[in-house]
Short mmCIF file of C-alpha atoms in Angstrom, two decimals:
data_model
loop_
_atom_site.label_atom_id
_atom_site.label_comp_id
_atom_site.label_asym_id
_atom_site.label_seq_id
_atom_site.Cartn_x
_atom_site.Cartn_y
_atom_site.Cartn_z
CA UNK A 300 -2.37 134.76 9.67
CA UNK A 301 -0.12 137.06 11.70
CA UNK A 302 3.64 136.70 11.42
CA UNK A 303 6.87 138.15 12.79
CA UNK A 304 8.31 138.40 9.26
CA UNK A 305 9.71 141.84 8.32
CA UNK A 306 8.64 141.65 4.68
CA UNK A 307 5.74 140.41 2.60
CA UNK A 308 6.41 139.12 -0.90
CA UNK A 309 3.50 140.15 -3.11
CA UNK A 310 2.35 138.92 -6.51
CA UNK A 311 -0.66 140.11 -8.47
CA UNK A 312 -1.19 138.48 -11.86
CA UNK A 313 -3.06 135.80 -13.75
CA UNK A 314 -1.27 132.49 -13.32
CA UNK A 315 -2.06 131.60 -16.93
CA UNK A 316 0.33 134.39 -17.96
CA UNK A 317 2.70 134.76 -14.99
CA UNK A 318 5.24 131.96 -14.61
CA UNK A 319 6.14 133.12 -11.10
CA UNK A 320 2.65 133.01 -9.65
CA UNK A 321 1.95 129.69 -11.37
CA UNK A 322 5.21 128.30 -9.97
CA UNK A 323 4.02 129.26 -6.48
CA UNK A 324 0.40 128.17 -6.75
CA UNK A 325 0.50 125.37 -9.36
CA UNK A 326 -3.00 126.27 -10.50
CA UNK A 327 -4.15 128.07 -13.63
CA UNK A 328 -6.34 131.13 -13.03
CA UNK A 329 -7.22 133.27 -16.08
CA UNK A 330 -7.69 136.60 -14.26
CA UNK A 331 -5.26 138.47 -12.00
CA UNK A 332 -5.43 137.60 -8.31
CA UNK A 333 -3.51 138.48 -5.18
CA UNK A 334 -1.00 136.06 -3.74
CA UNK A 335 1.55 136.74 -1.02
CA UNK A 336 4.18 135.03 1.10
CA UNK A 337 4.82 135.96 4.71
CA UNK A 338 6.64 133.95 7.33
CA UNK A 339 7.23 131.18 4.80
CA UNK A 340 3.51 130.66 4.21
CA UNK A 341 1.71 131.42 0.97
CA UNK A 342 -1.80 132.84 0.69
CA UNK A 343 -4.03 133.29 -2.35
CA UNK A 344 -7.04 135.61 -2.43
CA UNK A 345 -9.59 134.65 -5.09
CA UNK A 346 -13.22 135.37 -5.86
CA UNK A 347 -16.09 132.94 -5.32
CA UNK A 348 -15.88 131.78 -8.95
CA UNK A 349 -12.38 130.37 -8.36
CA UNK A 350 -12.48 129.71 -4.61
CA UNK A 351 -13.39 126.01 -4.48
CA UNK A 352 -11.11 125.03 -7.34
CA UNK A 353 -8.10 126.94 -6.06
CA UNK A 354 -8.59 125.55 -2.54
CA UNK A 355 -8.65 122.01 -3.96
CA UNK A 356 -5.87 122.30 -6.52
CA UNK A 357 -3.37 124.93 -5.46
CA UNK A 358 -0.16 124.55 -3.48
CA UNK A 359 -0.98 127.57 -1.31
CA UNK A 360 -0.98 127.15 2.46
CA UNK A 361 -4.26 129.03 2.64
CA UNK A 362 -6.85 130.35 0.22
CA UNK A 363 -9.04 133.28 1.25
CA UNK A 364 -12.29 134.46 -0.27
CA UNK A 365 -11.91 137.82 -2.01
CA UNK A 366 -15.28 139.15 -0.92
CA UNK A 367 -14.51 138.40 2.74
CA UNK A 368 -11.07 140.01 2.56
CA UNK A 369 -12.48 143.13 0.94
CA UNK A 370 -14.88 143.57 3.84
CA UNK A 371 -12.13 143.04 6.42
CA UNK A 372 -9.83 145.48 4.62
CA UNK A 373 -12.49 148.17 4.43
CA UNK A 374 -13.08 147.91 8.17
CA UNK A 375 -9.40 147.82 9.12
CA UNK A 376 -8.43 150.71 6.83
CA UNK A 377 -11.60 152.66 7.58
CA UNK A 378 -12.55 153.14 3.96
CA UNK A 379 -15.62 152.40 1.87
CA UNK A 380 -15.97 148.84 0.58
CA UNK A 381 -16.09 150.18 -2.98
CA UNK A 382 -12.63 151.71 -2.45
CA UNK A 383 -10.96 148.38 -1.68
CA UNK A 384 -8.86 147.22 -4.60
CA UNK A 385 -5.68 145.13 -4.90
CA UNK A 386 -3.40 147.84 -3.42
CA UNK A 387 -5.70 148.37 -0.44
CA UNK A 388 -5.76 144.64 0.27
CA UNK A 389 -1.96 144.57 0.13
CA UNK A 390 -1.84 147.40 2.66
CA UNK A 391 -4.32 145.54 4.83
CA UNK A 392 -2.23 142.38 4.92
CA UNK A 393 0.90 144.43 5.63
CA UNK A 394 -0.88 146.08 8.58
CA UNK A 395 -2.24 142.74 9.76
CA UNK A 396 1.27 141.29 9.81
CA UNK A 397 2.80 144.49 11.24
CA UNK A 398 5.22 145.06 8.37
CA UNK A 399 5.76 148.05 6.11
CA UNK A 400 8.12 146.52 3.57
CA UNK A 401 6.86 144.71 0.49
CA UNK A 402 8.83 142.88 -2.17
CA UNK A 403 7.35 142.59 -5.66
CA UNK A 404 8.51 141.04 -8.96
CA UNK A 405 9.82 143.06 -11.91
CA UNK A 406 6.53 142.75 -13.81
CA UNK A 407 4.39 143.96 -10.90
CA UNK A 408 1.65 146.35 -12.14
CA UNK A 409 2.88 149.93 -11.89
CA UNK A 410 -0.53 151.27 -10.90
CA UNK A 411 -0.47 149.28 -7.66
CA UNK A 412 3.22 149.97 -7.12
CA UNK A 413 2.51 153.71 -7.10
CA UNK A 414 -0.50 153.30 -4.81
CA UNK A 415 1.58 151.36 -2.29
CA UNK A 416 4.22 154.09 -2.27
CA UNK A 417 1.53 156.72 -1.82
CA UNK A 418 0.23 154.74 1.16
CA UNK A 419 3.64 154.98 2.82
CA UNK A 420 4.76 151.43 2.13
CA UNK A 421 8.37 150.55 1.46
CA UNK A 422 8.40 148.61 -1.80
CA UNK A 423 11.40 146.94 -3.33
CA UNK A 424 11.67 145.06 -6.60
CA UNK A 425 12.96 141.53 -6.17
CA UNK A 426 15.40 139.67 -8.34
CA UNK A 427 14.32 137.98 -11.56
CA UNK A 428 13.12 135.32 -11.47
CA UNK A 429 11.17 136.09 -8.31
CA UNK A 430 11.72 132.48 -7.24
CA UNK A 431 15.38 131.63 -8.02
CA UNK A 432 14.63 127.92 -7.52
CA UNK A 433 12.87 128.04 -10.89
CA UNK A 434 16.29 127.83 -12.54
CA UNK A 435 17.05 124.41 -11.07
CA UNK A 436 14.64 121.81 -12.41
CA UNK A 437 13.65 118.78 -10.36
CA UNK A 438 13.22 115.36 -11.95
CA UNK A 439 9.49 116.05 -12.19
CA UNK A 440 10.10 119.38 -13.92
CA UNK A 441 12.61 117.80 -16.30
CA UNK A 442 9.97 115.20 -17.14
CA UNK A 443 7.49 117.99 -17.85
CA UNK A 444 9.97 119.70 -20.20
CA UNK A 445 10.59 116.36 -21.89
CA UNK A 446 6.82 116.08 -22.49
CA UNK A 447 6.88 119.54 -24.00
CA UNK A 448 9.66 118.48 -26.33
CA UNK A 449 7.73 115.36 -27.29
CA UNK A 450 4.99 117.71 -28.46
CA UNK A 451 7.58 119.78 -30.33
CA UNK A 452 8.86 116.63 -32.00
CA UNK A 453 5.32 115.63 -33.00
CA UNK A 454 4.93 118.99 -34.70
CA UNK A 455 8.27 118.76 -36.48
CA UNK A 456 7.59 115.18 -37.61
CA UNK A 457 4.35 116.45 -39.11
CA UNK A 458 6.29 119.11 -41.00
CA UNK A 459 8.73 116.49 -42.25
CA UNK A 460 5.92 114.16 -43.33
CA UNK A 461 4.10 116.90 -45.23
CA UNK A 462 7.27 118.13 -46.91
CA UNK A 463 8.22 114.59 -47.95
CA UNK A 464 4.75 114.02 -49.42
CA UNK A 465 4.73 117.35 -51.25
CA UNK A 466 5.27 117.55 -54.99
CA UNK A 467 7.59 120.02 -56.64
CA UNK A 468 5.69 122.01 -59.26
CA UNK A 469 7.88 124.67 -60.77
CA UNK A 470 9.50 126.35 -57.77
CA UNK A 471 6.58 125.79 -55.42
CA UNK A 472 5.52 122.84 -53.30
CA UNK A 473 2.10 121.26 -53.74
CA UNK A 474 0.44 119.19 -51.03
CA UNK A 475 -2.85 117.41 -51.61
CA UNK A 476 -3.30 119.45 -54.76
CA UNK A 477 -2.79 122.83 -53.09
CA UNK A 478 0.16 125.16 -52.81
CA UNK A 479 1.90 124.50 -49.51
CA UNK A 480 2.31 127.71 -47.53
CA UNK A 481 4.01 128.55 -44.25
CA UNK A 482 0.60 129.31 -42.78
CA UNK A 483 -0.90 125.94 -43.77
CA UNK A 484 2.09 123.92 -42.57
CA UNK A 485 2.13 125.89 -39.30
CA UNK A 486 -1.54 125.01 -38.73
CA UNK A 487 -0.80 121.30 -39.20
CA UNK A 488 2.19 121.53 -36.84
CA UNK A 489 0.10 123.25 -34.18
CA UNK A 490 -2.62 120.61 -34.51
CA UNK A 491 -0.04 117.88 -33.96
CA UNK A 492 1.13 119.61 -30.78
CA UNK A 493 -2.46 119.88 -29.58
CA UNK A 494 -2.89 116.14 -30.04
CA UNK A 495 -0.06 115.77 -27.50
CA UNK A 496 -1.79 118.03 -24.99
CA UNK A 497 0.23 121.13 -25.78
CA UNK A 498 -0.64 124.51 -27.24
CA UNK A 499 1.80 125.94 -29.77
CA UNK A 500 1.84 129.67 -30.46
CA UNK A 501 3.94 131.65 -32.93
CA UNK A 502 5.40 128.50 -34.48
CA UNK A 503 8.08 129.37 -37.02
CA UNK A 504 7.93 127.96 -40.55
CA UNK A 505 10.25 130.23 -42.51
CA UNK A 506 11.79 129.38 -45.86
CA UNK A 507 14.47 130.99 -47.99
CA UNK A 508 15.33 134.58 -47.11
CA UNK A 509 12.55 134.65 -44.50
CA UNK A 510 14.53 132.09 -42.50
CA UNK A 511 17.39 134.59 -42.20
CA UNK A 512 15.34 136.59 -39.69
CA UNK A 513 15.38 134.23 -36.67
CA UNK A 514 11.99 135.32 -35.27
CA UNK A 515 10.20 135.67 -38.61
CA UNK A 516 7.18 133.36 -38.45
CA UNK A 517 7.08 132.74 -42.18
CA UNK A 518 4.41 133.52 -44.73
CA UNK A 519 3.41 132.62 -48.24
CA UNK A 520 4.27 129.66 -50.50
CA UNK A 521 7.12 127.37 -49.52
CA UNK A 522 9.59 126.67 -52.32
CA UNK A 523 11.68 123.73 -53.42
CA UNK A 524 15.45 123.65 -52.96
CA UNK A 525 15.29 126.26 -50.17
CA UNK A 526 16.15 125.83 -46.52
CA UNK A 527 13.05 125.89 -44.29
CA UNK A 528 13.43 126.54 -40.56
CA UNK A 529 10.79 124.88 -38.35
CA UNK A 530 10.88 126.06 -34.72
CA UNK A 531 8.19 124.68 -32.38
CA UNK A 532 7.87 125.74 -28.72
CA UNK A 533 4.52 124.56 -27.31
CA UNK A 534 3.25 124.76 -23.74
CA UNK A 535 1.87 121.60 -22.16
CA UNK A 536 -1.62 122.44 -20.93
CA UNK A 537 -1.49 120.24 -17.84
CA UNK A 538 1.86 121.32 -16.43
CA UNK A 539 2.56 124.74 -17.95
CA UNK A 540 6.06 123.69 -19.06
CA UNK A 541 7.33 124.30 -22.57
CA UNK A 542 9.16 122.34 -25.18
CA UNK A 543 11.45 124.06 -27.69
CA UNK A 544 12.97 122.35 -30.69
CA UNK A 545 14.14 123.47 -34.12
CA UNK A 546 15.01 121.57 -37.25
CA UNK A 547 15.84 122.80 -40.73
CA UNK A 548 14.56 121.04 -43.85
CA UNK A 549 14.94 121.32 -47.59
CA UNK A 550 12.58 119.73 -50.10
CA UNK A 551 14.44 118.89 -53.27
CA UNK A 552 18.17 118.90 -53.84
CA UNK A 553 20.55 121.00 -51.76
CA UNK A 554 23.54 122.74 -53.30
CA UNK A 555 27.06 122.67 -51.90
CA UNK A 556 26.69 125.98 -50.07
CA UNK A 557 23.53 124.79 -48.31
CA UNK A 558 25.15 121.50 -47.31
CA UNK A 559 28.18 123.33 -45.92
CA UNK A 560 25.92 125.68 -43.96
CA UNK A 561 23.79 122.93 -42.42
CA UNK A 562 26.86 120.81 -41.67
CA UNK A 563 28.52 123.69 -39.85
CA UNK A 564 25.41 124.36 -37.75
CA UNK A 565 25.09 120.74 -36.68
CA UNK A 566 28.80 120.53 -35.85
CA UNK A 567 28.59 123.79 -33.90
CA UNK A 568 25.71 122.36 -31.91
CA UNK A 569 27.75 119.25 -31.10
CA UNK A 570 30.74 121.39 -30.12
CA UNK A 571 28.57 123.46 -27.79
CA UNK A 572 26.87 120.41 -26.29
CA UNK A 573 30.27 118.87 -25.55
CA UNK A 574 31.09 121.87 -23.33
CA UNK A 575 27.92 121.74 -21.22
CA UNK A 576 28.75 120.72 -17.66
CA UNK A 577 28.33 121.98 -14.12
CA UNK A 578 30.80 124.80 -13.47
CA UNK A 579 31.42 125.61 -17.13
CA UNK A 580 30.21 129.06 -18.09
CA UNK A 581 27.49 129.64 -20.64
CA UNK A 582 30.00 131.96 -22.31
CA UNK A 583 32.35 129.00 -22.86
CA UNK A 584 29.53 126.98 -24.42
CA UNK A 585 28.68 129.88 -26.71
CA UNK A 586 32.34 130.38 -27.66
CA UNK A 587 32.58 126.77 -28.81
CA UNK A 588 29.92 127.39 -31.46
CA UNK A 589 31.48 130.69 -32.50
CA UNK A 590 34.91 129.09 -32.87
CA UNK A 591 33.52 126.33 -35.08
CA UNK A 592 31.79 128.81 -37.36
CA UNK A 593 34.75 131.13 -37.66
CA UNK A 594 37.07 128.19 -38.32
CA UNK A 595 34.97 127.29 -41.33
CA UNK A 596 34.80 130.81 -42.65
CA UNK A 597 31.25 131.61 -41.54
CA UNK A 598 31.73 135.14 -40.27
CA UNK A 599 29.21 137.32 -38.48
CA UNK A 600 29.07 140.85 -39.85
CA UNK A 601 26.86 143.80 -40.58
CA UNK A 602 25.47 144.23 -44.07
CA UNK A 603 23.57 147.42 -44.66
CA UNK A 604 20.75 147.63 -42.13
CA UNK A 605 21.04 144.02 -40.99
CA UNK A 606 23.42 141.29 -39.87
CA UNK A 607 24.47 137.93 -41.26
CA UNK A 608 26.16 134.90 -39.74
CA UNK A 609 25.62 133.74 -36.17
CA UNK A 610 23.46 136.61 -34.97
CA UNK A 611 22.04 135.32 -31.69
CA UNK A 612 23.15 133.55 -28.54
CA UNK A 613 23.65 129.79 -28.39
CA UNK A 614 20.77 129.18 -26.00
CA UNK A 615 18.55 130.11 -23.10
CA UNK A 616 16.79 128.61 -20.13
CA UNK A 617 13.52 126.78 -20.69
CA UNK A 618 10.70 125.91 -18.32
CA UNK A 619 7.49 127.72 -17.45
CA UNK A 620 8.64 130.35 -19.93
CA UNK A 621 10.13 129.83 -23.36
CA UNK A 622 12.94 132.26 -22.56
CA UNK A 623 14.08 132.31 -18.94
CA UNK A 624 17.31 132.19 -16.96
CA UNK A 625 20.05 131.21 -17.51
CA UNK A 626 21.48 132.52 -20.77
CA UNK A 627 24.01 130.75 -22.99
CA UNK A 628 25.62 133.84 -24.43
CA UNK A 629 28.94 135.76 -24.56
CA UNK A 630 28.67 137.08 -20.98
CA UNK A 631 26.79 134.20 -19.34
CA UNK A 632 27.85 132.84 -15.96
CA UNK A 633 28.63 129.34 -14.78
CA UNK A 634 26.12 126.56 -15.31
CA UNK A 635 24.57 124.84 -12.30
CA UNK A 636 23.25 121.35 -11.80
CA UNK A 637 19.60 121.08 -12.79
CA UNK A 638 19.45 124.05 -15.12
CA UNK A 639 17.59 123.33 -18.36
CA UNK A 640 18.91 125.09 -21.45
CA UNK A 641 18.53 125.07 -25.19
CA UNK A 642 21.51 124.66 -27.50
CA UNK A 643 20.54 126.25 -30.81
CA UNK A 644 23.32 127.70 -32.97
CA UNK A 645 22.33 129.04 -36.36
CA UNK A 646 23.68 130.68 -39.50
CA UNK A 647 21.85 133.17 -41.69
CA UNK A 648 22.97 134.36 -45.13
CA UNK A 649 20.25 135.53 -47.55
CA UNK A 650 22.15 134.22 -50.59
CA UNK A 651 22.23 130.70 -49.08
CA UNK A 652 19.40 130.63 -46.56
CA UNK A 653 19.02 130.18 -42.83
CA UNK A 654 19.64 127.13 -40.66
CA UNK A 655 19.06 126.58 -36.96
CA UNK A 656 19.18 123.29 -35.05
CA UNK A 657 17.92 123.25 -31.47
CA UNK A 658 17.72 120.72 -28.67
CA UNK A 659 17.14 120.94 -24.91
CA UNK A 660 19.40 119.55 -22.18
CA UNK A 661 19.53 119.51 -18.39
CA UNK A 662 22.92 120.33 -16.91
CA UNK A 663 24.53 117.50 -14.92
CA UNK A 664 27.79 117.08 -13.05
CA UNK A 665 29.10 114.81 -15.81
CA UNK A 666 27.78 116.87 -18.73
CA UNK A 667 24.18 117.02 -19.84
CA UNK A 668 20.98 115.00 -20.11
CA UNK A 669 19.13 115.31 -23.41
CA UNK A 670 15.47 116.25 -22.96
CA UNK A 671 14.54 116.36 -26.65
CA UNK A 672 14.62 113.66 -29.30
CA UNK A 673 14.35 114.05 -33.06
CA UNK A 674 16.59 113.00 -35.92
CA UNK A 675 18.66 115.45 -37.97
CA UNK A 676 17.89 114.29 -41.52
CA UNK A 677 17.11 117.44 -43.43
CA UNK A 678 17.37 116.94 -47.21
CA UNK A 679 14.01 115.53 -48.31
CA UNK A 680 13.66 114.12 -51.83
#
């Protein structure tokens, strides 16, 4: 257990919520637990409830029993057993390994950060992500993302099927005799993802003006002849990796302005995808979409208290988190082989509606490898 390392890297979180600790351990634990790396070896400290499972399933080099460690820490630090919490155990392992410097991630709990400082420890905050290798996806990780996108596609196909089968009654859509709402369609989408082994949360089904707020989930009746944005980003239960895909639909007959808007978004996506390649900056990819929009007269501007046009970046990294490094935005750096990114330009004008089209690719030396698959037919009669 002892090491000549000068620093201990410490994590304390539930691996069901923390991508970093799950990346290290590869096991889901619902409650926060201590994990640290010293001398290149990783150690997890878990209670008796989780001990056998974590020993059998995790990638950690060693798994220690919490109750045993607490007793050892109390003795070594000369404190009462009841006084041994996460910070005290961290101090104990630092003393055991003869180091006084600890490195923690950005989301490390502040209560333990302050206790470590009070104990005389030198604590520094590491870079984000805590494990930079997370940015570069292996073939296995790319496969996991592809599975996530298969779940996304299952959800979006469900939305398409329901919208196609819906009847136009006045301005509203009726499905199986009931008014079709964003909430109802979202439930059916999420069920389709679950059938593929993935859990979808905060799925977006936003029609009309609601679709002009990119993170509006959508609520109320869906209407005919309006653009409906469907954005599905589920997490595969087995692997922890996400999918992320968006399509825009319209039930009924689109007008010329809507067709021009959707056509520009799809062409902007193709223009951005054509730029993706190792060594090309994310800023260049983003600029390709901007140039396409501006060339067709789709300007981004402020109106009153809000904005219209292309009001977000072209994409983001995808993996154990829905939004992770790298960015595909105006100031983004050069792309590297193995990075997985979304390409999702969009346009938003309340008088026309909102449209976003999103796919996921892995960056390659030659260009990109598509990790999502779903057609782009959007006008449903």
